[in-house]
Coordinates of C-alpha atoms and ligand atoms in Angstrom, one line a residue:
M1 CA -20.7 -52.7 -12.3
K2 CA -23.8 -51.3 -10.8
N3 CA -22.5 -52.1 -7.3
K4 CA -19.3 -50.3 -8.0
I5 CA -21.0 -47.1 -9.0
N6 CA -23.1 -47.1 -5.9
K7 CA -20.1 -47.5 -3.7
G8 CA -18.4 -44.6 -5.6
V9 CA -21.5 -42.4 -5.2
L10 CA -21.8 -43.3 -1.6
L11 CA -18.1 -42.6 -0.9
G12 CA -18.5 -39.3 -2.8
L13 CA -21.5 -38.3 -0.8
L14 CA -19.7 -39.2 2.4
V15 CA -16.5 -37.2 1.5
G16 CA -18.8 -34.4 0.4
W17 CA -20.6 -34.2 3.7
V18 CA -17.4 -34.6 5.8
G19 CA -15.9 -31.9 3.5
V20 CA -18.8 -29.5 4.2
F21 CA -18.7 -30.0 7.9
T22 CA -15.0 -29.9 8.4
T23 CA -14.4 -26.9 6.1
A24 CA -17.3 -25.1 7.7
A25 CA -16.3 -25.8 11.2
A26 CA -12.5 -25.9 10.9
T27 CA -11.5 -23.1 8.7
P28 CA -10.7 -20.1 10.9
L29 CA -11.5 -16.9 9.0
H30 CA -7.9 -15.8 8.9
H31 CA -6.8 -18.9 7.1
I32 CA -9.1 -18.1 4.1
S33 CA -7.0 -17.3 1.1
A34 CA -7.9 -14.5 -1.3
E35 CA -8.2 -17.3 -3.9
T36 CA -11.5 -18.3 -2.1
C37 CA -12.9 -14.7 -2.4
K38 CA -11.8 -14.7 -6.0
S39 CA -14.4 -17.3 -6.9
C40 CA -17.1 -14.5 -6.7
H41 CA -15.3 -11.1 -6.4
K42 CA -13.3 -11.4 -9.6
E43 CA -12.8 -7.7 -10.4
I44 CA -11.8 -6.7 -6.8
Y45 CA -9.5 -9.7 -6.7
K46 CA -7.7 -8.6 -9.9
Q47 CA -7.2 -5.1 -8.5
W48 CA -6.0 -6.3 -5.2
K49 CA -3.6 -8.9 -6.8
Q50 CA -1.6 -6.1 -8.6
S51 CA -1.5 -4.0 -5.4
M52 CA 1.3 -3.8 -2.9
H53 CA -1.1 -5.3 -0.3
A54 CA -1.0 -8.6 -2.2
N55 CA 2.7 -8.3 -2.4
S56 CA 3.5 -7.0 1.0
S57 CA 5.1 -10.2 2.6
A58 CA 8.7 -11.0 2.5
M59 CA 7.7 -13.9 0.2
K60 CA 6.5 -11.5 -2.5
D61 CA 8.1 -8.0 -2.2
P62 CA 11.8 -8.0 -3.0
I63 CA 12.5 -4.6 -1.3
H64 CA 10.8 -5.6 1.9
A65 CA 12.4 -9.0 1.8
T66 CA 15.9 -7.5 1.5
F67 CA 15.4 -5.5 4.8
Y68 CA 13.4 -8.3 6.5
K69 CA 16.2 -10.9 5.9
K70 CA 18.7 -8.4 7.3
V71 CA 16.8 -7.3 10.5
V72 CA 14.9 -10.6 11.1
G73 CA 15.9 -13.6 9.0
D74 CA 14.5 -16.3 6.7
P75 CA 10.8 -15.8 6.1
T76 CA 10.3 -19.6 5.6
K77 CA 11.7 -20.5 9.1
E78 CA 9.7 -20.9 12.2
G79 CA 10.7 -19.1 15.4
V80 CA 12.9 -16.3 14.0
K81 CA 13.1 -13.1 16.1
H82 CA 13.6 -9.4 15.3
K83 CA 17.3 -9.2 16.0
A84 CA 17.3 -5.7 17.6
S85 CA 14.6 -6.5 20.1
G86 CA 14.8 -10.3 20.5
K87 CA 11.0 -10.3 20.1
Y88 CA 8.5 -11.7 17.6
P89 CA 9.0 -9.6 14.4
V90 CA 6.8 -6.5 14.5
C91 CA 7.0 -6.3 10.7
L92 CA 4.5 -9.1 10.4
Q93 CA 1.8 -7.1 12.3
C94 CA 1.5 -5.1 9.0
H95 CA 3.3 -7.0 6.3
A96 CA 1.8 -10.5 7.0
P97 CA -1.0 -10.0 9.6
N98 CA -2.6 -13.5 9.3
A99 CA 0.8 -15.0 10.3
A100 CA 1.0 -12.5 13.3
K101 CA -2.5 -13.8 14.4
D102 CA -1.0 -17.3 14.7
K103 CA 2.4 -16.0 16.1
T104 CA 4.2 -17.9 13.3
T105 CA 7.1 -16.7 11.2
K106 CA 6.9 -19.5 8.6
L107 CA 5.3 -17.5 5.9
D108 CA 5.2 -20.3 3.3
A109 CA 3.1 -22.5 5.5
M110 CA -0.2 -21.3 3.9
A111 CA -1.4 -18.9 1.3
A112 CA -3.2 -16.7 3.8
Y113 CA 0.3 -15.9 5.4
S114 CA 2.3 -15.3 2.2
E115 CA -0.5 -13.2 0.7
G116 CA 0.3 -10.5 3.2
V117 CA -2.5 -7.9 3.5
N118 CA -5.2 -10.1 1.9
C119 CA -9.0 -9.7 1.8
I120 CA -9.7 -11.1 5.2
V121 CA -7.0 -9.0 6.9
C122 CA -8.8 -5.8 6.2
H123 CA -12.3 -7.3 6.2
T124 CA -12.0 -8.6 9.8
L125 CA -10.8 -5.3 11.3
K126 CA -13.5 -4.4 13.8
K127 CA -12.4 -1.3 15.8
Y128 CA -9.5 1.1 15.6
K129 CA -7.8 1.7 18.9
G130 CA -5.1 4.1 17.7
I131 CA -1.4 3.4 17.5
Q132 CA -0.7 4.9 20.9
K133 CA -1.0 2.7 24.0
P134 CA -2.0 4.4 27.3
D135 CA 1.7 4.1 28.4
G136 CA 2.8 6.0 25.3
K137 CA 4.4 3.1 23.5
L138 CA 3.3 2.2 20.0
Q139 CA 0.9 -0.6 19.1
L140 CA 1.2 -1.2 15.4
G141 CA -0.6 -2.9 12.5
L142 CA -3.1 -5.5 13.8
K143 CA -2.2 -4.5 17.4
A144 CA -3.8 -1.1 16.8
Y145 CA -7.2 -2.9 16.1
E146 CA -9.7 -5.2 17.7
W147 CA -10.3 -7.8 15.0
S148 CA -13.1 -10.3 14.6
K149 CA -12.6 -14.1 14.6
D150 CA -16.2 -14.8 13.8
A151 CA -17.4 -12.3 11.2
A152 CA -16.1 -10.4 8.2
Q153 CA -16.7 -6.7 8.2
G154 CA -18.2 -4.8 5.3
P155 CA -19.0 -1.2 4.5
G156 CA -22.7 -2.0 4.7
R157 CA -23.9 -1.8 1.1
H158 CA -24.8 -5.5 1.0
S159 CA -24.5 -6.6 4.6
N160 CA -27.5 -5.0 6.2
V161 CA -29.7 -8.0 5.5
G162 CA -31.7 -8.2 8.8
L163 CA -34.9 -7.0 7.2
Q164 CA -34.6 -9.4 4.3
K165 CA -34.0 -12.2 6.8
L166 CA -37.1 -11.3 8.8
A167 CA -39.2 -11.1 5.6
A168 CA -37.7 -14.4 4.4
A169 CA -38.9 -16.2 7.6
G170 CA -42.4 -16.2 6.2
D171 CA -41.2 -17.3 2.8
V172 CA -41.9 -20.9 1.9
F173 CA -38.7 -20.9 -0.3
G174 CA -36.5 -20.0 2.7
G175 CA -35.2 -16.7 1.4
G176 CA -33.8 -17.9 -1.9
A177 CA -34.4 -14.4 -3.2
M178 CA -31.5 -13.1 -1.0
E179 CA -29.0 -14.7 -3.4
D180 CA -27.9 -12.9 -6.4
D181 CA -28.6 -14.6 -9.7
S182 CA -24.9 -15.0 -10.8
K183 CA -23.4 -16.2 -7.5
P184 CA -24.5 -17.7 -4.2
N185 CA -23.9 -15.7 -1.0
P186 CA -21.7 -17.2 1.6
H187 CA -22.2 -14.3 3.9
L188 CA -25.6 -15.4 5.2
G189 CA -24.5 -18.0 7.7
E190 CA -24.2 -21.2 5.5
P191 CA -21.4 -22.7 3.4
V192 CA -22.2 -22.6 -0.3
T193 CA -20.8 -24.2 -3.5
M194 CA -19.4 -22.2 -6.3
D195 CA -18.0 -23.7 -9.6
G196 CA -17.7 -27.0 -7.8
K197 CA -15.7 -25.5 -4.9
E198 CA -16.8 -25.6 -1.3
I199 CA -16.9 -22.1 0.1
P200 CA -17.0 -22.0 3.9
S201 CA -19.5 -19.8 5.7
I202 CA -18.1 -16.3 5.9
P203 CA -20.6 -14.3 8.1
M204 CA -20.6 -10.6 7.3
E205 CA -21.3 -7.7 9.6
S206 CA -22.0 -4.1 8.5
N207 CA -19.3 -1.8 10.0
P208 CA -19.3 1.6 8.2
K209 CA -17.5 3.4 11.1
L210 CA -14.4 1.4 10.3
M211 CA -14.8 0.4 6.7
K212 CA -15.8 3.8 5.3
T213 CA -13.2 5.9 7.2
S214 CA -9.4 6.3 7.4
D215 CA -9.6 4.0 10.5
A216 CA -9.4 1.2 7.9
C217 CA -5.9 2.3 7.1
M218 CA -4.3 4.1 10.0
G219 CA -3.2 1.1 12.1
C220 CA -0.6 0.3 9.4
H221 CA -0.1 3.7 7.8
D222 CA 0.0 6.2 10.6
Q223 CA 3.6 6.0 11.9
R224 CA 6.3 3.4 12.5
N225 CA 9.5 4.0 14.4
N226 CA 12.8 2.1 14.1
P227 CA 14.3 0.6 17.4
H228 CA 15.8 4.0 18.2
G229 CA 12.5 5.8 18.1
V230 CA 13.1 7.5 14.8
P231 CA 10.0 7.6 12.7
L232 CA 10.5 5.8 9.3
C233 CA 7.0 6.2 7.8
Q234 CA 4.6 8.8 9.1
T235 CA 1.9 9.3 6.6
G236 CA -0.6 9.6 9.5
N237 CA 1.3 12.5 11.2
E238 CA 1.6 14.3 7.9
Y239 CA -2.1 13.9 7.3
M240 CA -2.9 15.2 10.8
L241 CA -0.8 18.3 10.2
S242 CA -2.6 19.0 7.0
D243 CA -5.9 19.4 8.9
S244 CA -7.7 17.7 6.0
R245 CA -11.1 16.2 6.3
V246 CA -10.8 14.2 3.1
N247 CA -10.3 10.5 4.1
C248 CA -7.8 8.1 2.5
L249 CA -10.5 6.2 0.7
S250 CA -11.6 9.1 -1.5
C251 CA -8.3 9.0 -3.4
H252 CA -7.0 5.5 -2.8
M253 CA -10.4 3.6 -3.3
P254 CA -12.3 5.6 -5.9
I255 CA -15.5 4.0 -7.3
N256 CA -14.6 2.2 -10.5
D257 CA -17.3 0.3 -12.5
G258 CA -19.6 0.5 -9.5
L259 CA -17.3 -0.9 -7.0
A260 CA -14.7 0.5 -4.5
D261 CA -11.4 0.1 -6.4
H262 CA -8.9 -2.1 -4.5
T263 CA -5.8 -1.2 -6.7
M264 CA -4.6 1.2 -3.9
G265 CA -1.7 2.5 -5.8
G266 CA 1.3 4.3 -4.4
G267 CA 5.0 4.5 -5.2
H268 CA 4.8 1.3 -7.3
N269 CA 2.0 2.6 -9.5
N270 CA 2.8 5.1 -12.3
S271 CA -0.8 6.1 -12.8
I272 CA -1.4 7.5 -9.3
L273 CA 2.1 9.0 -9.4
Q274 CA 1.2 11.0 -12.5
R275 CA -1.6 12.7 -10.7
S276 CA 0.4 13.3 -7.5
V277 CA 1.8 16.7 -8.5
V278 CA 1.0 19.9 -10.4
F279 CA 4.2 20.8 -12.3
D280 CA 4.8 23.7 -14.6
V281 CA 7.7 25.6 -16.1
S282 CA 7.5 29.3 -17.2
T283 CA 10.2 31.5 -18.7
K284 CA 10.9 35.2 -19.3
K285 CA 13.8 36.6 -21.3
V286 CA 15.6 39.3 -19.3
D287 CA 18.7 40.8 -21.0
N288 CA 21.0 37.8 -21.8
K289 CA 19.3 35.4 -19.3
V290 CA 16.2 33.2 -19.5
L291 CA 14.6 33.6 -16.1
T292 CA 12.9 30.3 -15.4
T293 CA 10.3 29.6 -12.8
V294 CA 9.5 26.0 -11.9
Y295 CA 6.1 25.5 -10.1
L296 CA 5.3 22.5 -8.0
K297 CA 2.2 21.8 -5.9
N298 CA 1.4 18.8 -3.7
P299 CA -2.4 18.3 -3.9
Q300 CA -2.3 15.5 -1.2
P301 CA -3.1 15.8 2.5
H302 CA 0.2 14.0 3.1
S303 CA 3.8 14.7 2.0
L304 CA 5.0 14.2 -1.5
P305 CA 6.5 11.7 -1.6
T306 CA 5.0 10.0 1.5
G307 CA 5.7 6.6 3.0
A308 CA 8.9 4.7 3.3
P309 CA 11.9 7.2 3.9
F310 CA 13.8 6.1 0.8
R311 CA 11.1 7.3 -1.6
N312 CA 12.3 10.4 -3.4
I313 CA 11.6 12.7 -6.3
Y314 CA 14.1 14.7 -8.3
M315 CA 13.7 17.4 -11.0
K316 CA 15.8 17.7 -14.2
L317 CA 15.7 21.0 -16.0
A318 CA 17.4 21.6 -19.4
A319 CA 17.6 24.2 -22.1
Y320 CA 17.7 23.3 -25.8
D321 CA 18.7 25.1 -29.0
A322 CA 16.7 25.2 -32.3
E323 CA 17.9 21.7 -33.3
G324 CA 16.9 20.1 -30.0
N325 CA 20.5 19.9 -28.7
K326 CA 20.8 20.2 -24.9
I327 CA 22.9 23.4 -24.2
W328 CA 22.3 23.8 -20.4
E329 CA 21.1 21.6 -17.5
N330 CA 20.7 22.0 -13.8
A331 CA 22.8 19.0 -13.1
E332 CA 24.4 16.1 -15.0
G333 CA 22.8 12.9 -13.8
H334 CA 21.2 13.0 -10.3
P335 CA 20.8 16.6 -9.0
G336 CA 21.2 15.7 -5.3
K337 CA 24.6 17.3 -4.9
K338 CA 24.8 20.0 -7.6
D339 CA 21.2 21.3 -7.3
P340 CA 19.9 20.3 -3.9
Q341 CA 16.7 22.4 -4.3
A342 CA 15.7 19.9 -7.1
Y343 CA 15.8 16.9 -4.8
F344 CA 12.7 16.1 -2.6
V345 CA 13.7 13.6 0.0
Y346 CA 13.4 12.6 3.7
A347 CA 16.9 11.9 5.1
L348 CA 17.8 9.9 8.1
A349 CA 20.9 10.5 10.1
D350 CA 23.3 9.0 12.7
E351 CA 24.3 10.8 15.9
K352 CA 26.7 13.0 14.0
G353 CA 24.2 14.0 11.3
N354 CA 25.7 11.8 8.6
P355 CA 23.3 9.8 6.4
A356 CA 22.1 6.6 8.0
M357 CA 20.1 3.5 7.0
P358 CA 16.5 3.1 8.4
P359 CA 17.3 0.3 10.9
T360 CA 20.2 2.2 12.5
A361 CA 19.2 5.9 12.2
K362 CA 19.4 7.9 15.4
Q363 CA 17.7 11.1 14.2
L364 CA 15.8 12.7 11.4
G365 CA 17.9 14.4 8.7
K366 CA 16.7 17.1 6.3
D367 CA 13.1 16.8 5.0
T368 CA 12.9 18.6 1.6
R369 CA 9.7 16.8 0.5
L370 CA 6.7 18.9 -0.4
K371 CA 4.5 19.2 2.7
P372 CA 0.8 18.5 2.5
H373 CA -0.8 21.0 0.0
E374 CA 2.5 22.9 -0.3
E375 CA 3.2 25.1 -3.3
R376 CA 6.9 25.7 -4.1
T377 CA 8.6 27.7 -6.8
L378 CA 12.3 27.2 -7.9
V379 CA 14.0 29.9 -9.8
Y380 CA 16.8 29.4 -12.4
E381 CA 18.8 31.9 -14.5
I382 CA 19.8 30.3 -17.7
P383 CA 22.3 31.9 -20.2
A384 CA 20.0 32.9 -23.1
K385 CA 22.3 32.4 -26.0
G386 CA 20.7 30.0 -28.5
V387 CA 18.0 28.8 -26.1
K388 CA 14.7 28.0 -27.8
L389 CA 13.0 25.7 -25.2
V390 CA 13.3 24.9 -21.5
R391 CA 12.0 21.6 -20.3
G392 CA 11.6 20.2 -16.8
E393 CA 11.1 16.6 -15.9
L394 CA 10.1 15.0 -12.5
Y395 CA 11.3 11.6 -11.6
Y396 CA 10.1 9.4 -8.8
N397 CA 12.3 6.8 -7.2
L398 CA 11.4 4.0 -4.8
L399 CA 14.9 4.0 -3.3
W400 CA 17.8 6.4 -2.4
P401 CA 20.6 6.3 -5.0
V402 CA 22.9 4.7 -2.4
L403 CA 20.4 1.8 -2.0
N404 CA 20.1 1.4 -5.8
E405 CA 23.8 0.9 -5.8
K406 CA 23.9 -1.4 -2.9
F407 CA 21.0 -3.7 -3.8
K408 CA 22.5 -5.4 -6.9
H409 CA 20.1 -8.3 -6.7
L410 CA 16.9 -6.2 -7.1
P411 CA 15.1 -6.3 -10.5
E412 CA 16.0 -3.2 -12.7
D413 CA 12.4 -2.0 -12.9
L414 CA 12.3 -1.3 -9.1
K415 CA 15.5 0.8 -9.5
A416 CA 14.7 2.7 -12.7
P417 CA 13.6 6.4 -12.2
Q418 CA 10.0 6.9 -13.3
L419 CA 9.0 9.9 -15.2
I420 CA 5.9 11.3 -13.5
A421 CA 5.5 14.8 -15.0
A422 CA 7.1 17.0 -17.7
A423 CA 6.6 20.7 -18.6
E424 CA 8.0 22.9 -21.3
S425 CA 8.3 26.6 -22.1
S426 CA 9.3 28.0 -25.5
I427 CA 11.3 31.2 -25.8
Ligands
LIG1 C1 -6.3 -2.7 2.6 C2 -7.6 -3.1 3.0 C3 -8.5 -4.0 2.1 C4 -8.1 -5.1 1.4 C5 -6.8 -5.8 1.4 C6 -9.3 -5.6 0.8 N1 -10.3 -4.7 1.0 FE1 -12.2 -4.9 0.3 N2 -12.7 -3.1 1.1 C7 -11.9 -2.3 1.9 C8 -12.6 -1.1 2.3 C9 -12.0 0.0 3.2 C10 -13.9 -1.2 1.7 C11 -15.0 -0.2 1.8 C12 -14.9 0.9 0.7 C13 -16.1 1.9 0.8 O1 -17.2 1.4 0.8 O2 -15.8 3.1 0.9 C14 -13.9 -2.4 0.9 C15 -15.0 -2.9 0.2 C16 -15.1 -4.1 -0.4 C17 -16.3 -4.7 -1.0 C18 -17.6 -3.9 -1.3 C19 -17.4 -3.2 -2.6 C20 -18.5 -2.2 -2.9 O3 -18.2 -1.2 -3.5 O4 -19.7 -2.5 -2.7 C21 -16.0 -5.9 -1.4 C22 -17.0 -6.9 -2.1 C23 -14.7 -6.2 -1.0 N3 -14.2 -5.1 -0.4 C24 -14.0 -7.4 -1.2 C25 -12.6 -7.6 -1.0 C26 -11.9 -8.7 -1.6 C27 -12.5 -9.9 -2.3 C28 -10.6 -8.5 -1.3 C29 -9.4 -9.4 -1.6 C30 -9.3 -9.8 -3.0 C31 -10.5 -7.3 -0.5 N4 -11.8 -6.7 -0.4 C32 -9.4 -6.7 0.0 C33 -10.6 -2.7 2.3 C34 -9.9 -3.7 1.9
LIG2 C1 -19.7 -17.8 -3.3 C2 -19.5 -16.4 -3.6 C3 -18.8 -15.5 -2.7 C4 -17.5 -15.7 -2.1 C5 -16.6 -16.9 -2.3 C6 -17.2 -14.5 -1.3 N1 -18.3 -13.6 -1.4 FE1 -18.3 -11.8 -0.7 N2 -20.2 -11.5 -1.5 C7 -20.9 -12.4 -2.2 C8 -22.2 -11.8 -2.6 C9 -23.2 -12.5 -3.4 C10 -22.2 -10.5 -2.0 C11 -23.4 -9.5 -2.1 C12 -23.0 -8.4 -3.0 C13 -22.6 -8.8 -4.4 O1 -23.4 -9.3 -5.1 O2 -21.4 -8.6 -4.7 C14 -21.0 -10.3 -1.3 C15 -20.6 -9.2 -0.6 C16 -19.4 -9.0 0.0 C17 -19.0 -7.7 0.7 C18 -19.8 -6.5 0.8 C19 -20.4 -6.3 2.1 C20 -21.0 -5.0 2.4 O3 -21.1 -4.6 3.5 O4 -21.5 -4.4 1.4 C21 -17.7 -7.9 1.1 C22 -16.9 -6.9 1.9 C23 -17.3 -9.3 0.8 N3 -18.4 -9.9 0.1 C24 -16.1 -9.8 1.1 C25 -15.7 -11.1 0.8 C26 -14.5 -11.7 1.2 C27 -13.4 -11.0 2.0 C28 -14.5 -13.0 0.8 C29 -13.4 -14.0 1.0 C30 -13.0 -14.3 2.3 C31 -15.7 -13.2 0.1 N4 -16.5 -12.1 0.1 C32 -16.1 -14.4 -0.6 C33 -20.4 -13.6 -2.6 C34 -19.2 -14.2 -2.3
LIG3 C1 -2.9 -4.6 8.0 C2 -2.1 -3.4 7.6 C3 -2.6 -2.5 6.5 C4 -3.8 -1.9 6.3 C5 -5.0 -2.1 7.3 C6 -3.7 -1.1 5.2 N1 -2.5 -1.2 4.6 FE1 -1.9 -0.2 2.9 N2 -0.1 -1.3 3.0 C7 0.3 -2.1 4.0 C8 1.6 -2.6 3.7 C9 2.4 -3.6 4.6 C10 2.0 -2.1 2.5 C11 3.3 -2.1 1.8 C12 3.8 -3.3 1.3 C13 5.1 -3.3 0.7 O1 5.5 -2.3 -0.1 O2 5.9 -4.2 1.0 C14 0.9 -1.2 2.1 C15 0.9 -0.5 0.9 C16 -0.1 0.5 0.6 C17 0.0 1.4 -0.6 C18 1.0 1.3 -1.7 C19 2.4 1.7 -1.4 C20 3.4 1.4 -2.5 O3 4.6 1.3 -2.2 O4 3.0 1.4 -3.7 C21 -1.0 2.2 -0.5 C22 -1.4 3.4 -1.4 C23 -1.8 1.8 0.7 N3 -1.2 0.8 1.3 C24 -3.0 2.4 1.0 C25 -3.8 1.9 2.0 C26 -5.2 2.4 2.3 C27 -5.8 3.5 1.6 C28 -5.7 1.6 3.3 C29 -7.0 1.7 4.0 C30 -8.2 1.5 3.1 C31 -4.7 0.6 3.7 N4 -3.6 0.8 2.9 C32 -4.8 -0.3 4.7 C33 -0.4 -2.4 5.1 C34 -1.8 -2.1 5.4
LIG4 C1 -5.9 13.8 -2.5 C2 -5.7 12.4 -2.8 C3 -5.1 11.6 -1.6 C4 -5.5 11.4 -0.4 C5 -6.7 12.0 0.3 C6 -4.6 10.5 0.3 N1 -3.6 10.1 -0.6 FE1 -2.1 8.8 -0.3 N2 -1.3 9.2 -2.1 C7 -1.9 10.0 -3.1 C8 -1.0 10.1 -4.2 C9 -1.3 10.9 -5.5 C10 0.1 9.3 -3.9 C11 1.4 9.1 -4.8 C12 2.4 10.2 -4.4 C13 3.0 10.1 -3.1 O1 3.7 9.1 -2.8 O2 2.8 11.0 -2.3 C14 -0.1 8.7 -2.6 C15 0.7 7.9 -2.0 C16 0.4 7.2 -0.8 C17 1.2 6.1 -0.3 C18 2.4 5.4 -1.0 C19 3.6 5.5 -0.2 C20 4.8 4.7 -0.8 O3 5.7 4.4 -0.1 O4 4.7 4.3 -2.0 C21 0.6 5.7 0.8 C22 1.0 4.5 1.8 C23 -0.6 6.5 1.0 N3 -0.6 7.4 0.0 C24 -1.4 6.4 2.1 C25 -2.5 7.4 2.3 C26 -3.2 7.4 3.5 C27 -3.1 6.4 4.7 C28 -4.2 8.4 3.4 C29 -5.2 8.9 4.4 C30 -4.6 9.4 5.7 C31 -4.0 9.0 2.1 N4 -2.9 8.3 1.5 C32 -4.7 10.0 1.6 C33 -3.1 10.6 -3.0 C34 -3.9 10.7 -1.8
LIG5 C1 3.0 -0.2 11.2 C2 3.0 -1.1 10.1 C3 4.4 -1.5 9.6 C4 5.4 -2.2 10.3 C5 5.3 -2.6 11.8 C6 6.4 -2.4 9.4 N1 6.1 -1.9 8.2 FE1 7.3 -1.9 6.5 N2 5.9 -0.9 5.5 C7 4.6 -0.5 6.0 C8 3.9 0.2 5.0 C9 2.5 0.7 5.2 C10 4.7 0.2 3.9 C11 4.4 0.8 2.5 C12 3.9 2.1 2.4 C13 4.8 3.1 2.8 O1 5.9 3.2 2.2 O2 4.4 3.8 3.8 C14 5.9 -0.4 4.2 C15 7.0 -0.5 3.4 C16 8.2 -1.1 3.7 C17 9.4 -1.2 2.9 C18 9.4 -0.7 1.4 C19 8.9 -1.8 0.5 C20 8.9 -1.4 -0.9 O3 8.3 -2.1 -1.7 O4 9.5 -0.4 -1.3 C21 10.3 -1.9 3.6 C22 11.7 -2.3 3.1 C23 9.8 -2.3 4.8 N3 8.5 -1.8 4.9 C24 10.4 -3.0 5.8 C25 9.9 -3.3 7.1 C26 10.6 -4.1 8.0 C27 11.9 -4.8 7.9 C28 9.8 -4.1 9.2 C29 10.1 -4.8 10.5 C30 11.3 -4.4 11.1 C31 8.6 -3.3 8.9 N4 8.7 -2.9 7.6 C32 7.6 -3.1 9.7 C33 4.1 -0.8 7.3 C34 4.9 -1.4 8.3

């Protein structure tokens, strides 16, 4: 009996030691899953997990996956190519950067690939080179950066520990004071154990010039063109035009409970959408008309809506009688055709100027979105008879109506218009 226990303990120790050495030596930083970071950074993990960064790969985002399968192929197969270029799919440089580091396309091979833009993707970006190569071609996503294989990058609040290390050299307890009471720190050069889990060494460097500026975002969010050179997303260009000095982090990573918030909401997040616009309706009765003025202002240093070209917003305006019956409206259903001024969208076109899909568009169509910081007023004359109240509602949509029709397989919540603002005026 005694003998058996000893063997077990011995074996356990052996496995333990081998475990420590192999994980410490053999885990490249970019294979570390967000689940590992979660052991200690629980709040940030929770915020990240509900963000589109955690859902950016074709394994997780149904809208991205629909396009990816069409223009590339199966995200669980090795060796698939971007059909139009015959090359390694550029999508992965932004949507699954850890896979791009290994030049693999089999995204289910490990968590660090299918997790898309996970912790270590952003926290190993070292220097932003810009998305323009010297020859004028674009270098996108990871390719716009120098990234580190050896050390994670932090904003500097907890990673300037040189002085503490020097002071600890004369400390008989070997610097135990550098660890926080609630959790050990794996960023000081040694692997640690947390809740019985082996955590590999994750060295940390202070890099405020990247981590505290828009450089941390621009490689993936500046601009992306389709194979015909037509810009699909261009949040970066919009921002440059706005001449703003406010960086992306001030809105997208506010301090929340003492920590930089990692929710990074956009079109999929109703809370940030609700603060994306100033919307008001005012009325004046003139003779037998209600003269109605709708006011919109975009407070952002980028367009509203920004991002993927199929994002759009429309406005519904209606007049009601004393019983709350609708007696007038700017358009029945979607106002795109009947009241184009109430539709804010970025259209893509073919050679002839007809609407086109992102992968095949040959030129930009009309851009009726609100430009950075733009104020716009829309004027309506409503027949006054019986009108007691005029109400406007703004709806945000992830996709163009034609895509909502086409993508029958998508979950309804991704296709449902989201109310982001309402305003009323009584007569
Ligand atoms: C899209 C890029 C991005 C992703 C993904 C990301 N981070 Fe961050 N993180 C940042 C930036 C930028 C900062 C610096 C914010 C600042 O200080 O202004 C930061 C700050 C931090 C901080 C310091 C917080 C503070 O306020 O002191 C911690 C800890 C952290 N991140 C952990 C994580 C973990 C854990 C994950 C994954 C669950 C993660 N990050 C995912 C970009 C990212
Ligand atoms: C075993 C616990 C543990 C794990 C696992 C862990 N960290 Fe940390 N991390 C810490 C501690 C302790 C600090 C010091 C600040 C604090 O108490 O939060 C810290 C600080 C940080 C900071 C702030 C650095 C700065 O410059 O202010 C970042 C960024 C960070 N960790 C990222 C990560 C990422 C990314 C992972 C996963 C790859 C990770 N951490 C895994 C314990 C951990
Ligand atoms: C490595 C590339 C990369 C970096 C760096 C990056 N992002 Fe992202 N981001 C993405 C991708 C890819 C998506 C979209 C995923 C999807 O919808 O499939 C995304 C989504 C977003 C969204 C949400 C869009 C939506 O549809 O809801 C916001 C907001 C955002 N990022 C802000 C930021 C900010 C702010 C930074 C800098 C701190 C940043 N990102 C850094 C790649 C990146
Ligand atoms: C003044 C606050 C503010 C600043 C500064 C700001 N944003 Fe935004 N951003 C928003 C709001 C609000 C939304 C939601 C409405 C929209 O889509 O325009 C948004 C939406 C987004 C989206 C979502 C697009 C999508 O497809 O869903 C991305 C990506 C984004 N911003 C990136 C950035 C980047 C990159 C920067 C820095 C260059 C930046 N933002 C600066 C407030 C801001
Ligand atoms: C330069 C980085 C980058 C590259 C390269 C890239 N994307 Fe994206 N993609 C983004 C970002 C950032 C977002 C989300 C924010 C936005 O809308 O701007 C996004 C959003 C999307 C969306 C909308 C997802 C949603 O949830 O609504 C689709 C679809 C998409 N990308 C498809 C692709 C495909 C297919 C490829 C490759 C042919 C590709 N992307 C290449 C950065 C990139």
